[in-house]
Amino acid sequence: LPDVLGNVTSFALEGHSDDIMNVPLPARPETLAGSGLDAYDSATIWLEPPSPLVDDAMTVAWLGDVNGDSRADLAVGLPAANDGAGKVVIIYGAGGGWPVIPDATALSDSPSGYVGAADAGIGSVIAPAGDVNGDGLSDMLIGDPANERVFLVFGQATPNGSALSLDDEYVSNWLILTTSDNLVLGSYAAAAGDVDGDGFDDVLIGGLNASGAGKAYLLAGQATSWNATTDLATMALASYPLPGSGAPATGVGDVNSDGYDDFAISDPANSLGNGRVVSLYFGAMTPPTAAGATVTANSSAAVGAQITALGDVNGDT
């Protein structure tokens, strides 16, 4: 993304609480209307990278309530920060409409920030994880493809420092997810919802080989007995083939209304040779072993490069 987004034409957002990540709301929401975003006065909050480098970039993701104050919080990834180590900053929700001050809000002022290892460039892959450990706080996934790992960062009521190094030997409120399979982690991570119905949210972690194929690991949430470094090859609840070219896997909610959350894996490059497919896996007490449904387009259609859960579009809950 560019450092500043501007010159947006008039728009109407239906069913989205904000335009960052297009977070879905429940069925039949109010319509949010705008007349263009072009200046500080038009914004709810203005985020600017800490340094005005030409190659700076920002990634953003709504996380849910990380600190338990009943307000949604935002993660901002800055891959070029800290001399290329990268940084992920938490912007905490606040009451009063988040008035925009005359000067751009400095991300370095946040009381919670996570810094990668030297030259890791973390921040390009960040995702909400749901409440994986069942403590009532939302958790976060941070990809570190340069070091072939993913961090599962647990929510905390108290900020833990503005520049906490994820590479420190002392592990505080996160897990390091790795794999002993010959696959590279860090490029894909997503919330799965509560696939097995045990009350803990689960996550999907993509592991890729040189061709872009690999596995999507389904890691089950739990309250205790976490290993500081978790090998997904042995600890994942299940794994599913990723067809190739970075096929995305993500949770899509409870599609079939059976009380278990479901997830989808796509084949945007037609690696399977039967058209571009989105495979839907239905959650269950025992994890699914095969897709319960598929959506197929012809091989020339650009289907499946991204998958997004929309919520209940037609109100048939």
One Martini backbone bead per residue (centre of mass of N, CA, C, O) as a GRO file, in nm:
protein
  317
    1LEU     BB    1   0.100   0.032   0.015
    2PRO     BB    2   0.073   0.341   0.049
    3ASP     BB    3   0.124   0.586   0.277
    4VAL     BB    4  -0.126   0.734   0.131
    5LEU     BB    5  -0.473   0.771   0.116
    6GLY     BB    6  -0.643   0.914  -0.173
    7ASN     BB    7  -0.877   1.021  -0.387
    8VAL     BB    8  -1.164   0.922  -0.313
    9THR     BB    9  -1.450   0.844  -0.408
   10SER     BB   10  -1.756   0.810  -0.375
   11PHE     BB   11  -1.927   0.618  -0.112
   12ALA     BB   12  -2.073   0.291  -0.009
   13LEU     BB   13  -2.112   0.107   0.289
   14GLU     BB   14  -2.221  -0.239   0.323
   15GLY     BB   15  -2.152  -0.416   0.612
   16HIS     BB   16  -1.924  -0.216   0.726
   17SER     BB   17  -1.728  -0.080   0.981
   18ASP     BB   18  -1.484  -0.068   0.778
   19ASP     BB   19  -1.235  -0.035   0.515
   20ILE     BB   20  -1.062  -0.222   0.677
   21MET     BB   21  -1.082  -0.542   0.552
   22ASN     BB   22  -1.385  -0.570   0.539
   23VAL     BB   23  -1.571  -0.601   0.794
   24PRO     BB   24  -1.820  -0.792   0.895
   25LEU     BB   25  -2.156  -0.790   0.959
   26PRO     BB   26  -2.443  -0.848   1.032
   27ALA     BB   27  -2.740  -0.865   0.936
   28ARG     BB   28  -2.883  -0.579   0.840
   29PRO     BB   29  -2.726  -0.319   0.815
   30GLU     BB   30  -2.613  -0.028   0.804
   31THR     BB   31  -2.538   0.247   0.612
   32LEU     BB   32  -2.229   0.369   0.498
   33ALA     BB   33  -2.138   0.705   0.434
   34GLY     BB   34  -1.951   0.892   0.181
   35SER     BB   35  -1.743   1.178   0.020
   36GLY     BB   36  -1.450   1.125   0.076
   37LEU     BB   37  -1.086   1.079   0.097
   38ASP     BB   38  -0.840   1.368   0.145
   39ALA     BB   39  -0.815   1.430   0.462
   40TYR     BB   40  -0.806   1.468   0.789
   41ASP     BB   41  -1.115   1.557   0.812
   42SER     BB   42  -1.213   1.266   0.676
   43ALA     BB   43  -1.097   1.110   0.913
   44THR     BB   44  -1.076   0.903   1.189
   45ILE     BB   45  -0.782   0.790   1.126
   46TRP     BB   46  -0.427   0.859   1.105
   47LEU     BB   47  -0.178   0.677   0.923
   48GLU     BB   48   0.183   0.691   0.959
   49PRO     BB   49   0.477   0.631   0.896
   50PRO     BB   50   0.769   0.688   1.073
   51SER     BB   51   0.891   0.697   0.776
   52PRO     BB   52   0.940   0.870   0.450
   53LEU     BB   53   0.975   0.628   0.268
   54VAL     BB   54   0.922   0.513  -0.044
   55ASP     BB   55   0.920   0.185   0.053
   56ASP     BB   56   0.701   0.203   0.226
   57ALA     BB   57   0.468  -0.004   0.417
   58MET     BB   58   0.123  -0.125   0.474
   59THR     BB   59  -0.048  -0.336   0.708
   60VAL     BB   60  -0.390  -0.437   0.780
   61ALA     BB   61  -0.578  -0.550   1.088
   62TRP     BB   62  -0.840  -0.672   1.237
   63LEU     BB   63  -0.862  -0.837   1.573
   64GLY     BB   64  -1.023  -0.717   1.794
   65ASP     BB   65  -1.008  -0.774   2.146
   66VAL     BB   66  -0.700  -0.761   2.299
   67ASN     BB   67  -0.756  -0.595   2.603
   68GLY     BB   68  -1.066  -0.595   2.722
   69ASP     BB   69  -1.240  -0.300   2.645
   70SER     BB   70  -1.467  -0.340   2.411
   71ARG     BB   71  -1.257  -0.280   2.172
   72ALA     BB   72  -1.137  -0.252   1.873
   73ASP     BB   73  -0.837  -0.361   1.711
   74LEU     BB   74  -0.522  -0.270   1.544
   75ALA     BB   75  -0.303  -0.383   1.292
   76VAL     BB   76   0.034  -0.275   1.195
   77GLY     BB   77   0.244  -0.323   0.921
   78LEU     BB   78   0.623  -0.271   0.901
   79PRO     BB   79   0.866  -0.401   0.705
   80ALA     BB   80   1.085  -0.140   0.708
   81ALA     BB   81   1.132  -0.137   0.989
   82ASN     BB   82   1.404  -0.152   1.177
   83ASP     BB   83   1.610  -0.205   0.941
   84GLY     BB   84   1.419  -0.462   0.826
   85ALA     BB   85   1.275  -0.625   1.057
   86GLY     BB   86   1.019  -0.513   1.145
   87LYS     BB   87   0.669  -0.421   1.234
   88VAL     BB   88   0.407  -0.454   1.490
   89VAL     BB   89   0.121  -0.258   1.556
   90ILE     BB   90  -0.097  -0.146   1.813
   91ILE     BB   91  -0.426  -0.013   1.779
   92TYR     BB   92  -0.631   0.116   2.004
   93GLY     BB   93  -0.928   0.148   2.096
   94ALA     BB   94  -1.156   0.438   2.114
   95GLY     BB   95  -1.323   0.685   2.232
   96GLY     BB   96  -1.472   0.972   2.069
   97GLY     BB   97  -1.390   0.923   1.746
   98TRP     BB   98  -1.097   0.971   1.690
   99PRO     BB   99  -0.948   1.233   1.673
  100VAL     BB  100  -0.774   1.436   1.450
  101ILE     BB  101  -0.477   1.554   1.444
  102PRO     BB  102  -0.277   1.769   1.283
  103ASP     BB  103  -0.085   1.553   1.323
  104ALA     BB  104   0.032   1.268   1.253
  105THR     BB  105   0.006   0.958   1.361
  106ALA     BB  106   0.231   0.784   1.553
  107LEU     BB  107   0.315   0.453   1.572
  108SER     BB  108   0.543   0.479   1.796
  109ASP     BB  109   0.322   0.544   2.036
  110SER     BB  110   0.264   0.268   2.087
  111PRO     BB  111   0.256   0.025   2.357
  112SER     BB  112   0.244  -0.196   2.109
  113GLY     BB  113   0.529  -0.387   1.982
  114TYR     BB  114   0.672  -0.588   1.710
  115VAL     BB  115   0.993  -0.729   1.643
  116GLY     BB  116   1.208  -0.854   1.432
  117ALA     BB  117   1.447  -0.986   1.291
  118ALA     BB  118   1.705  -0.952   1.112
  119ASP     BB  119   1.570  -0.892   0.796
  120ALA     BB  120   1.264  -1.003   0.807
  121GLY     BB  121   1.011  -0.812   0.748
  122ILE     BB  122   0.781  -0.781   0.920
  123GLY     BB  123   0.410  -0.718   0.831
  124SER     BB  124   0.287  -0.853   0.563
  125VAL     BB  125   0.183  -1.084   0.777
  126ILE     BB  126  -0.145  -1.041   0.905
  127ALA     BB  127  -0.380  -1.185   1.154
  128PRO     BB  128  -0.649  -1.294   1.280
  129ALA     BB  129  -0.733  -1.563   1.540
  130GLY     BB  130  -0.890  -1.510   1.770
  131ASP     BB  131  -0.966  -1.724   2.055
  132VAL     BB  132  -0.741  -1.967   2.125
  133ASN     BB  133  -0.723  -1.968   2.470
  134GLY     BB  134  -0.998  -1.863   2.617
  135ASP     BB  135  -0.960  -1.548   2.763
  136GLY     BB  136  -1.130  -1.314   2.588
  137LEU     BB  137  -0.894  -1.259   2.385
  138SER     BB  138  -0.748  -1.148   2.113
  139ASP     BB  139  -0.557  -1.274   1.846
  140MET     BB  140  -0.237  -1.319   1.657
  141LEU     BB  141  -0.080  -1.322   1.330
  142ILE     BB  142   0.275  -1.366   1.233
  143GLY     BB  143   0.474  -1.351   0.962
  144ASP     BB  144   0.812  -1.528   0.888
  145PRO     BB  145   0.952  -1.621   0.600
  146ALA     BB  146   1.261  -1.573   0.643
  147ASN     BB  147   1.225  -1.798   0.906
  148GLU     BB  148   0.997  -2.013   0.880
  149ARG     BB  149   0.745  -1.861   1.045
  150VAL     BB  150   0.496  -1.831   1.314
  151PHE     BB  151   0.314  -1.605   1.514
  152LEU     BB  152   0.135  -1.648   1.824
  153VAL     BB  153  -0.047  -1.382   1.961
  154PHE     BB  154  -0.154  -1.291   2.264
  155GLY     BB  155  -0.366  -1.140   2.443
  156GLN     BB  156  -0.360  -0.829   2.647
  157ALA     BB  157  -0.443  -0.604   2.895
  158THR     BB  158  -0.135  -0.524   2.893
  159PRO     BB  159   0.101  -0.359   2.776
  160ASN     BB  160   0.449  -0.479   2.656
  161GLY     BB  161   0.562  -0.279   2.450
  162SER     BB  162   0.698  -0.102   2.161
  163ALA     BB  163   0.977  -0.319   2.124
  164LEU     BB  164   0.927  -0.634   2.094
  165SER     BB  165   1.118  -0.913   2.051
  166LEU     BB  166   1.058  -1.212   1.875
  167ASP     BB  167   1.379  -1.316   1.910
  168ASP     BB  168   1.368  -1.372   2.188
  169GLU     BB  169   1.418  -1.614   2.424
  170TYR     BB  170   1.204  -1.467   2.573
  171VAL     BB  171   0.883  -1.585   2.606
  172SER     BB  172   0.579  -1.450   2.645
  173ASN     BB  173   0.284  -1.403   2.438
  174TRP     BB  174   0.407  -1.643   2.244
  175LEU     BB  175   0.429  -1.842   1.954
  176ILE     BB  176   0.624  -2.079   1.766
  177LEU     BB  177   0.571  -2.172   1.434
  178THR     BB  178   0.653  -2.484   1.289
  179THR     BB  179   0.828  -2.727   1.064
  180SER     BB  180   0.953  -3.058   0.971
  181ASP     BB  181   0.873  -3.013   0.716
  182ASN     BB  182   0.950  -2.934   0.371
  183LEU     BB  183   0.853  -2.625   0.465
  184VAL     BB  184   0.731  -2.291   0.431
  185LEU     BB  185   0.670  -2.045   0.653
  186GLY     BB  186   0.470  -1.711   0.661
  187SER     BB  187   0.269  -1.639   0.405
  188TYR     BB  188   0.028  -1.804   0.560
  189ALA     BB  189  -0.253  -1.681   0.763
  190ALA     BB  190  -0.551  -1.791   0.955
  191ALA     BB  191  -0.860  -1.795   1.052
  192ALA     BB  192  -1.108  -2.067   1.135
  193GLY     BB  193  -1.230  -2.094   1.391
  194ASP     BB  194  -1.454  -2.338   1.538
  195VAL     BB  195  -1.423  -2.644   1.406
  196ASP     BB  196  -1.457  -2.852   1.678
  197GLY     BB  197  -1.644  -2.722   1.916
  198ASP     BB  198  -1.459  -2.640   2.201
  199GLY     BB  199  -1.433  -2.300   2.234
  200PHE     BB  200  -1.183  -2.280   2.039
  201ASP     BB  201  -0.990  -2.125   1.833
  202ASP     BB  202  -0.863  -2.165   1.508
  203VAL     BB  203  -0.587  -2.229   1.274
  204LEU     BB  204  -0.424  -2.138   0.959
  205ILE     BB  205  -0.124  -2.282   0.809
  206GLY     BB  206   0.106  -2.222   0.560
  207GLY     BB  207   0.296  -2.464   0.364
  208LEU     BB  208   0.572  -2.433   0.135
  209ASN     BB  209   0.713  -2.493  -0.160
  210ALA     BB  210   0.884  -2.412  -0.445
  211SER     BB  211   0.596  -2.427  -0.616
  212GLY     BB  212   0.354  -2.347  -0.386
  213ALA     BB  213   0.298  -2.589  -0.252
  214GLY     BB  214   0.125  -2.797   0.014
  215LYS     BB  215   0.006  -2.697   0.340
  216ALA     BB  216  -0.272  -2.690   0.568
  217TYR     BB  217  -0.274  -2.610   0.896
  218LEU     BB  218  -0.464  -2.729   1.178
  219LEU     BB  219  -0.485  -2.543   1.473
  220ALA     BB  220  -0.576  -2.598   1.788
  221GLY     BB  221  -0.728  -2.479   2.043
  222GLN     BB  222  -0.618  -2.384   2.385
  223ALA     BB  223  -0.543  -2.316   2.718
  224THR     BB  224  -0.299  -2.520   2.752
  225SER     BB  225   0.003  -2.672   2.683
  226TRP     BB  226   0.211  -2.495   2.547
  227ASN     BB  227   0.456  -2.460   2.321
  228ALA     BB  228   0.683  -2.232   2.239
  229THR     BB  229   0.752  -2.454   2.022
  230THR     BB  230   0.561  -2.553   1.732
  231ASP     BB  231   0.506  -2.852   1.556
  232LEU     BB  232   0.288  -2.901   1.297
  233ALA     BB  233   0.356  -3.196   1.208
  234THR     BB  234   0.254  -3.299   1.517
  235MET     BB  235   0.025  -3.070   1.636
  236ALA     BB  236  -0.176  -3.081   1.436
  237LEU     BB  237  -0.499  -3.174   1.375
  238ALA     BB  238  -0.450  -3.105   1.062
  239SER     BB  239  -0.411  -3.157   0.700
  240TYR     BB  240  -0.397  -2.979   0.377
  241PRO     BB  241  -0.389  -2.941   0.051
  242LEU     BB  242  -0.195  -2.730  -0.154
  243PRO     BB  243  -0.194  -2.698  -0.492
  244GLY     BB  244  -0.082  -2.395  -0.557
  245SER     BB  245   0.018  -2.077  -0.582
  246GLY     BB  246  -0.085  -1.990  -0.299
  247ALA     BB  247  -0.326  -2.117  -0.173
  248PRO     BB  248  -0.589  -2.023   0.002
  249ALA     BB  249  -0.676  -2.024   0.360
  250THR     BB  250  -1.004  -1.999   0.530
  251GLY     BB  251  -1.238  -1.884   0.719
  252VAL     BB  252  -1.630  -1.887   0.687
  253GLY     BB  253  -1.784  -2.011   0.895
  254ASP     BB  254  -2.123  -2.128   0.936
  255VAL     BB  255  -2.262  -2.250   0.657
  256ASN     BB  256  -2.453  -2.517   0.774
  257SER     BB  257  -2.566  -2.482   1.071
  258ASP     BB  258  -2.397  -2.700   1.295
  259GLY     BB  259  -2.185  -2.535   1.503
  260TYR     BB  260  -1.950  -2.533   1.288
  261ASP     BB  261  -1.676  -2.424   1.156
  262ASP     BB  262  -1.552  -2.325   0.841
  263PHE     BB  263  -1.345  -2.394   0.543
  264ALA     BB  264  -1.121  -2.273   0.277
  265ILE     BB  265  -0.982  -2.392  -0.043
  266SER     BB  266  -0.785  -2.301  -0.317
  267ASP     BB  267  -0.733  -2.306  -0.703
  268PRO     BB  268  -0.620  -2.053  -0.893
  269ALA     BB  269  -0.415  -2.230  -1.103
  270ASN     BB  270  -0.519  -2.514  -1.181
  271SER     BB  271  -0.348  -2.765  -1.060
  272LEU     BB  272  -0.573  -3.002  -1.088
  273GLY     BB  273  -0.726  -2.969  -1.386
  274ASN     BB  274  -1.060  -2.883  -1.297
  275GLY     BB  275  -1.046  -2.607  -1.246
  276ARG     BB  276  -1.142  -2.349  -1.050
  277VAL     BB  277  -1.124  -2.409  -0.698
  278VAL     BB  278  -1.348  -2.426  -0.412
  279SER     BB  279  -1.297  -2.573  -0.100
  280LEU     BB  280  -1.524  -2.710   0.142
  281TYR     BB  281  -1.490  -2.739   0.496
  282PHE     BB  282  -1.648  -2.912   0.747
  283GLY     BB  283  -1.709  -2.891   1.055
  284ALA     BB  284  -1.604  -3.096   1.348
  285MET     BB  285  -1.513  -3.285   1.604
  286THR     BB  286  -1.394  -3.420   1.361
  287PRO     BB  287  -1.192  -3.358   1.131
  288PRO     BB  288  -1.184  -3.317   0.815
  289THR     BB  289  -1.077  -3.519   0.518
  290ALA     BB  290  -1.282  -3.371   0.320
  291ALA     BB  291  -1.457  -3.218   0.103
  292GLY     BB  292  -1.804  -3.111   0.106
  293ALA     BB  293  -1.745  -2.882  -0.115
  294THR     BB  294  -1.768  -2.721  -0.445
  295VAL     BB  295  -1.630  -2.457  -0.654
  296THR     BB  296  -1.657  -2.411  -1.012
  297ALA     BB  297  -1.454  -2.297  -1.274
  298ASN     BB  298  -1.321  -2.211  -1.537
  299SER     BB  299  -0.984  -2.206  -1.635
  300SER     BB  300  -1.007  -1.879  -1.713
  301ALA     BB  301  -1.092  -1.803  -1.440
  302ALA     BB  302  -1.055  -1.564  -1.168
  303VAL     BB  303  -1.050  -1.792  -0.912
  304GLY     BB  304  -0.927  -1.787  -0.565
  305ALA     BB  305  -0.711  -1.571  -0.475
  306GLN     BB  306  -0.951  -1.498  -0.279
  307ILE     BB  307  -1.094  -1.523   0.057
  308THR     BB  308  -1.420  -1.417   0.194
  309ALA     BB  309  -1.607  -1.348   0.460
  310LEU     BB  310  -1.959  -1.220   0.482
  311GLY     BB  311  -2.170  -1.364   0.621
  312ASP     BB  312  -2.518  -1.297   0.636
  313VAL     BB  313  -2.658  -1.201   0.347
  314ASN     BB  314  -2.982  -1.332   0.356
  315GLY     BB  315  -3.096  -1.397   0.650
  316ASP     BB  316  -3.100  -1.747   0.709
  317THR     BB  317  -3.055  -1.821   1.025
   0.00000   0.00000   0.00000
